[in-house]
mmCIF file of C-alpha atoms in Angstrom:
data_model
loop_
_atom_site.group_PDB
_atom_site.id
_atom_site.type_symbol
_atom_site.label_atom_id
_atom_site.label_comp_id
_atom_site.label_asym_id
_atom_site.label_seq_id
_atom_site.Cartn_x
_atom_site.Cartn_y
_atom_site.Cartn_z
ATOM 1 C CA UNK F 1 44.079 -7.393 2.208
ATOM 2 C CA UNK F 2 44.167 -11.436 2.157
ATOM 3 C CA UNK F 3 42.154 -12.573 -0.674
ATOM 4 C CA UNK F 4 39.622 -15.472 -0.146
ATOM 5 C CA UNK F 5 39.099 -18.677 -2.601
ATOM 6 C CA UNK F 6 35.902 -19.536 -3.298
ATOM 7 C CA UNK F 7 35.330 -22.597 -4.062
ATOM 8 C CA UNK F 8 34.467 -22.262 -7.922
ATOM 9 C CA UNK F 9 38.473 -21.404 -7.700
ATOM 10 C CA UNK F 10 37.765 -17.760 -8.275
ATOM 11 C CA UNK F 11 39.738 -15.299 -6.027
ATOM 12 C CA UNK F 12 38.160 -12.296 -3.953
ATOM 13 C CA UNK F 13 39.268 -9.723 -1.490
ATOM 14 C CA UNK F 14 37.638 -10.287 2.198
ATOM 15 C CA UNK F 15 35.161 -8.534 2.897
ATOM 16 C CA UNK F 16 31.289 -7.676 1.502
ATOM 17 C CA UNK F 17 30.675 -7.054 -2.127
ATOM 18 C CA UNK F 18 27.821 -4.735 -2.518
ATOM 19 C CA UNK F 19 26.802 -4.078 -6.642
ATOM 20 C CA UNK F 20 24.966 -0.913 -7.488
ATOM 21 C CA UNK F 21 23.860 0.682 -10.135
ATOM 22 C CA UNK F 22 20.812 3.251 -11.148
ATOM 23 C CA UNK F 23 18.659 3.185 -14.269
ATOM 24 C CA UNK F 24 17.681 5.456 -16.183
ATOM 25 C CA UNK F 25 16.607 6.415 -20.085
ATOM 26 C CA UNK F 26 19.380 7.603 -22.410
ATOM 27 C CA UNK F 27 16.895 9.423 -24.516
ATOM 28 C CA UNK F 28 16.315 11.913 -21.861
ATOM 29 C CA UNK F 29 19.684 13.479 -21.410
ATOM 30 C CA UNK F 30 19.672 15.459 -24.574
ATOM 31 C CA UNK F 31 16.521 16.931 -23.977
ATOM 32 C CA UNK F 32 17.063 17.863 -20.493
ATOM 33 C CA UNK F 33 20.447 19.792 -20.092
ATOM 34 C CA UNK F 34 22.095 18.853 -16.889
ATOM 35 C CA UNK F 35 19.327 15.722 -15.440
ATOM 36 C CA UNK F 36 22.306 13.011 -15.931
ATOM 37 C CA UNK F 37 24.774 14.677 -14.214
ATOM 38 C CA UNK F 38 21.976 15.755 -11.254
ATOM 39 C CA UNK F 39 20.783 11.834 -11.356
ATOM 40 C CA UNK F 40 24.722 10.841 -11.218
ATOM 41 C CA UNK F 41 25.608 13.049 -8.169
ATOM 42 C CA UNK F 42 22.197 11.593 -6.190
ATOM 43 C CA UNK F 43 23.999 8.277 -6.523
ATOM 44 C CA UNK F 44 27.060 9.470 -5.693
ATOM 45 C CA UNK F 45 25.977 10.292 -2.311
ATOM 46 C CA UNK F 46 24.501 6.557 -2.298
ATOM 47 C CA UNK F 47 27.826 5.358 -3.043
ATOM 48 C CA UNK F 48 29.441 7.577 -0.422
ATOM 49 C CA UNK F 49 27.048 6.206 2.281
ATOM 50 C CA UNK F 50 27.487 2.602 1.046
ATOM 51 C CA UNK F 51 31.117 2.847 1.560
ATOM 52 C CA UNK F 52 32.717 1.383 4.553
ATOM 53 C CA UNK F 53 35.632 -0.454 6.149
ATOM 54 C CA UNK F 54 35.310 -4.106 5.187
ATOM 55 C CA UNK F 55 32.989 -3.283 2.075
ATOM 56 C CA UNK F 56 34.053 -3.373 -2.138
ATOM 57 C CA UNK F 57 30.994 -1.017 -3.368
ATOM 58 C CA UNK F 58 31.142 -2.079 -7.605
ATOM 59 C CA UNK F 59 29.451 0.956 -9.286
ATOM 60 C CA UNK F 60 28.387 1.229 -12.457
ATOM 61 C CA UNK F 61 26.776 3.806 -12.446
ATOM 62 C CA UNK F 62 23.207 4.577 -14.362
ATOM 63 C CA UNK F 63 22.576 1.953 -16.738
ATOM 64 C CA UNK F 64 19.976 3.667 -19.482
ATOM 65 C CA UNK F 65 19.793 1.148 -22.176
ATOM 66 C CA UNK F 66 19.731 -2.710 -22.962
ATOM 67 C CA UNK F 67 23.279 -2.740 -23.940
ATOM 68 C CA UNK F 68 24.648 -1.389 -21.148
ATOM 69 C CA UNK F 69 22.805 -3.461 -18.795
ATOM 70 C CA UNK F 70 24.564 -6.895 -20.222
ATOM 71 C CA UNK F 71 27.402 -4.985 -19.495
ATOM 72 C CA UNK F 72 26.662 -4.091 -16.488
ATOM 73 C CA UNK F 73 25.067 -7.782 -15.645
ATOM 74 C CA UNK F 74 28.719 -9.269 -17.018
ATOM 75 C CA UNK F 75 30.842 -6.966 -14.526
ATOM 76 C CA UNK F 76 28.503 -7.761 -11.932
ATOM 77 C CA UNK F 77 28.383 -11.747 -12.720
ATOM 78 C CA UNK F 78 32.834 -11.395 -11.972
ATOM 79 C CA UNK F 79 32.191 -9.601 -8.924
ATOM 80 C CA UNK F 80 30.983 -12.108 -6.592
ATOM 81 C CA UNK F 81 28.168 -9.938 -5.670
ATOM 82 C CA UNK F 82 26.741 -10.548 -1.675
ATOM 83 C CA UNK F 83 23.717 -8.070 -2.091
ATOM 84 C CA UNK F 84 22.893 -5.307 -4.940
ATOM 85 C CA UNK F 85 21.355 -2.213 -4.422
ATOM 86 C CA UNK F 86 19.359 -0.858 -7.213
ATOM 87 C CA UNK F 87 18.800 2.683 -7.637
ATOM 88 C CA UNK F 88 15.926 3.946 -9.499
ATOM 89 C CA UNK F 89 17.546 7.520 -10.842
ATOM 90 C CA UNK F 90 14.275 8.419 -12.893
ATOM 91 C CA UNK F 91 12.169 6.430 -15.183
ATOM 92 C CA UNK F 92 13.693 3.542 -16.593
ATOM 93 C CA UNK F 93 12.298 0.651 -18.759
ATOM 94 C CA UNK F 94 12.516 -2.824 -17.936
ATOM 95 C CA UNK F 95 15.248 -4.219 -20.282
ATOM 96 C CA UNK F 96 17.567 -1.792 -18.627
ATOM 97 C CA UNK F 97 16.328 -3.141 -14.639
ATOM 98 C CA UNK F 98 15.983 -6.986 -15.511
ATOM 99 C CA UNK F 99 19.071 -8.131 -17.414
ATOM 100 C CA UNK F 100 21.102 -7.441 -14.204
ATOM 101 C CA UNK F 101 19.635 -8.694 -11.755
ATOM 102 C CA UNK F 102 18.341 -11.862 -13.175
ATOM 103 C CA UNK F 103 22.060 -13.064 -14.584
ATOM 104 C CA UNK F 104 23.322 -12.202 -10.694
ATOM 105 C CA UNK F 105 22.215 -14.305 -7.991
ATOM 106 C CA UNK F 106 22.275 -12.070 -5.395
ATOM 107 C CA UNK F 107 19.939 -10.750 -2.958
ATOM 108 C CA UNK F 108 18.296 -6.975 -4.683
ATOM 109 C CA UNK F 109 17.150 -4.029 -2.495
ATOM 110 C CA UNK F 110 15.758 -1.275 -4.483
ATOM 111 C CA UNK F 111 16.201 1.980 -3.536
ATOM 112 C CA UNK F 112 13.471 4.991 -4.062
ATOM 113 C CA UNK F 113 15.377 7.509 -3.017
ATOM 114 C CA UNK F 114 14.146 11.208 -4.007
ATOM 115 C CA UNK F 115 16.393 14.466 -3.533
ATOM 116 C CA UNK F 116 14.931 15.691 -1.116
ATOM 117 C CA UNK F 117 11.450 15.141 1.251
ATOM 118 C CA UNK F 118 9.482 17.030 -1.351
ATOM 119 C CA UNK F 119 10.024 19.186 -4.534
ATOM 120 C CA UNK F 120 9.392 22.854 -4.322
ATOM 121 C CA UNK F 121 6.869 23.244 -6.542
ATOM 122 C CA UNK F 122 6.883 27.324 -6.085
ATOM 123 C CA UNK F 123 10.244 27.072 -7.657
ATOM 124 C CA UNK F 124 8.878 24.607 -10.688
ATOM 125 C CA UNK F 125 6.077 26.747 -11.186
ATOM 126 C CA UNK F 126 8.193 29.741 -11.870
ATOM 127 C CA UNK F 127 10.845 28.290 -14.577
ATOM 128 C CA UNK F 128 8.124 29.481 -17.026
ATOM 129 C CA UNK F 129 9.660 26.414 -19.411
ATOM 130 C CA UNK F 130 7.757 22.813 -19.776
ATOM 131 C CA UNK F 131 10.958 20.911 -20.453
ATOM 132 C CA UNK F 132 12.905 22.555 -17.764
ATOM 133 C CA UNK F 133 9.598 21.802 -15.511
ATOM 134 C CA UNK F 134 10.071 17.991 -17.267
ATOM 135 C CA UNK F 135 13.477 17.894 -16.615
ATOM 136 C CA UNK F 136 12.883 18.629 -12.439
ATOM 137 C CA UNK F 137 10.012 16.260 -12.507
ATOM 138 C CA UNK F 138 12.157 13.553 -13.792
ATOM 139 C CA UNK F 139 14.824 14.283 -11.410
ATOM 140 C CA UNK F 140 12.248 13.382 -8.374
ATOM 141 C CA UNK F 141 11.231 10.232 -10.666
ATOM 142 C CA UNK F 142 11.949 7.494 -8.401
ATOM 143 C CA UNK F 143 8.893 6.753 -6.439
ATOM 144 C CA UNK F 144 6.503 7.038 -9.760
ATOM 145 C CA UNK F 145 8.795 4.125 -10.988
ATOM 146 C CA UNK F 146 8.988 1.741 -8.328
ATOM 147 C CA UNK F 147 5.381 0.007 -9.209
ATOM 148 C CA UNK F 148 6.088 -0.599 -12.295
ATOM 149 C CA UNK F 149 9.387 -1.664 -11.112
ATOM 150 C CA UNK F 150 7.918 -4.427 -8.507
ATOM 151 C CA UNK F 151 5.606 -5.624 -11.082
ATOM 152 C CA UNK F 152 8.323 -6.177 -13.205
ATOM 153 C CA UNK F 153 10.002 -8.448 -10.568
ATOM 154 C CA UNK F 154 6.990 -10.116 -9.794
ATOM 155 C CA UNK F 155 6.007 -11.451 -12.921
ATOM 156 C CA UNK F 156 9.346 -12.719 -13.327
ATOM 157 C CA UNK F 157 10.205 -14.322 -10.254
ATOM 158 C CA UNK F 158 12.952 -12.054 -8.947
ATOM 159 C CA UNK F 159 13.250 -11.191 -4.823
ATOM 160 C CA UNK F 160 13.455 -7.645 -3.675
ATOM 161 C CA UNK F 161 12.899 -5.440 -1.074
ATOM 162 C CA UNK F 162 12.255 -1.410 -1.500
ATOM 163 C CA UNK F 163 13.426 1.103 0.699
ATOM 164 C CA UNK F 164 11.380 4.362 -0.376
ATOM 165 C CA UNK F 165 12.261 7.816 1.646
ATOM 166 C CA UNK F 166 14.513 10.750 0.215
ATOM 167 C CA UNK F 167 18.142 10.939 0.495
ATOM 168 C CA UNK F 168 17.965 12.651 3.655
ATOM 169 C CA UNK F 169 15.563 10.315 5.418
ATOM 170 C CA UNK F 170 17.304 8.580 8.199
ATOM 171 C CA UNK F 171 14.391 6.195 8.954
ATOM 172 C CA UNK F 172 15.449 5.121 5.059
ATOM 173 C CA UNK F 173 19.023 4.840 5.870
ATOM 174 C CA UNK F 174 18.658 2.745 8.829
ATOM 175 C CA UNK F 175 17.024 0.241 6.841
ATOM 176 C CA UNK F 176 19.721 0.167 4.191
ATOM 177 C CA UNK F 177 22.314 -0.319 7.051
ATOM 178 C CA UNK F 178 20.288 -2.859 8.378
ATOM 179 C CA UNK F 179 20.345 -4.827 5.013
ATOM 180 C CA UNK F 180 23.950 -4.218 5.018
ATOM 181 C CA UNK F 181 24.305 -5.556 8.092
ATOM 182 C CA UNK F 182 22.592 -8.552 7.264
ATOM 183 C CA UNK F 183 24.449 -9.094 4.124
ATOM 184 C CA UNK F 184 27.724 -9.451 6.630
ATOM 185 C CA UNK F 185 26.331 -11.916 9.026
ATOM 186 C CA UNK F 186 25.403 -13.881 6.307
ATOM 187 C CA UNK F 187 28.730 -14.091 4.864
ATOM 188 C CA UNK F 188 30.482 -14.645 7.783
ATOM 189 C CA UNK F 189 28.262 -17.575 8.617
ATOM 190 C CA UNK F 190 28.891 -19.245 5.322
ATOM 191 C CA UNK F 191 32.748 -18.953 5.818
ATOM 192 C CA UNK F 192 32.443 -19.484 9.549
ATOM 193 C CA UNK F 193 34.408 -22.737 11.183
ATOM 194 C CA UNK F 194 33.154 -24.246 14.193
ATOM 195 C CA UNK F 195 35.297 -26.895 16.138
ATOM 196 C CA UNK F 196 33.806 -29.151 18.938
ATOM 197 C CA UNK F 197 35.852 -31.261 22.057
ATOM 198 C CA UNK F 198 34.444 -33.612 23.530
ATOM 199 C CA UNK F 199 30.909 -35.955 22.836
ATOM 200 C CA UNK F 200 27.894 -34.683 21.999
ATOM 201 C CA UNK F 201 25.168 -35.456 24.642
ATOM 202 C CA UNK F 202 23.217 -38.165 22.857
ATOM 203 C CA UNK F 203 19.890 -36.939 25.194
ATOM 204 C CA UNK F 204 19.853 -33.878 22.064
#
């Protein structure tokens, strides 16, 4: 695939560059056996759905602590980002969401994306253990986040957009095509070269 120069003299493939990456809490995954991995998979599938011709997804992954968002903010900074996608995994605090979007200047959707349409509390109820009860509540964390979340951004300055639904929810998943979509026409318009023969009608 041709590479394009930008004109800071930095190299890049053709094509949309979509960042993503879910927060999270690192102090949670010891106490609740398996909730990473779950949380991981869920964005997975994000990935997965992301993922088209024409389109470099950079994942990585669910940042759950300060230092690992600069990292992630510094990978994200080389990417030449067109539009990030932020997924809220489960609770998160703010100096694991902020760091990365504020250092890349890049349009931010935010994604509230649950499992599934609702949790089956008849199954909750019967695990007959509070931190496995936790640990499920946690996995269907994202829509208790994402006030706290837009607050965050607002007090700070930062555009977004959410997208709130389940996994499943194709209403939700037309949207995030639709900002895909978007992302594209944009960037061929800033690359785009028009000619013109002839005058211009001076009447215009």
């Amino acid at each position: 695939m041709t590479d394009r120069i930008d004109l800071d003299g930095k190299a890049r493939k053709q094509g949309l560059h979509i960042g993503l990456y879910g927060v999270g809490l690192d102090t949670y995954w010891p106490q609740f056996d398996g909730l990473y991995e779950r949380l991981q998979s869920y964005q997975d599938q994000i990935r997965t759905r992301i993922e088209r011709e024409g389109i470099t997804v950079f994942d990585v992954g669910i940042v759950d602590s300060p230092e690992k968002a600069r990292i992630a903010a510094d990978l994200f900074a080389a990417s030449n980002l067109d539009l990030i996608f932020l997924n809220i995994s489960t609770y998160a605090l703010s100096s694991t969401v902020l760091p990365v979007v504020q250092q890349v200047k890049a349009p931010v959707v935010v994604l509230s994306l649950q499992p599934t349409k609702a949790m089956d509390y008849n199954y909750v109820n019967k695990l007959g253990d509070r931190g496995r009860m936790t640990g499920e509540w946690l996995a269907y964390c994202q829509a208790c986040s994402a006030p706290e979340i837009a607050s965050v951004f607002d007090r700070v300055g930062v555009a977004y957009h959410l997208v709130a639904g389940s996994l499943d929810d194709a209403q939700a998943w037309q949207e995030i095509d639709d900002w895909i979509a978007a992302a594209q026409i944009k960037l061929v318009m800033q690359n785009n070269r028009v000619g013109f023969l002839g005058h211009y009608y001076s009447g215009m």
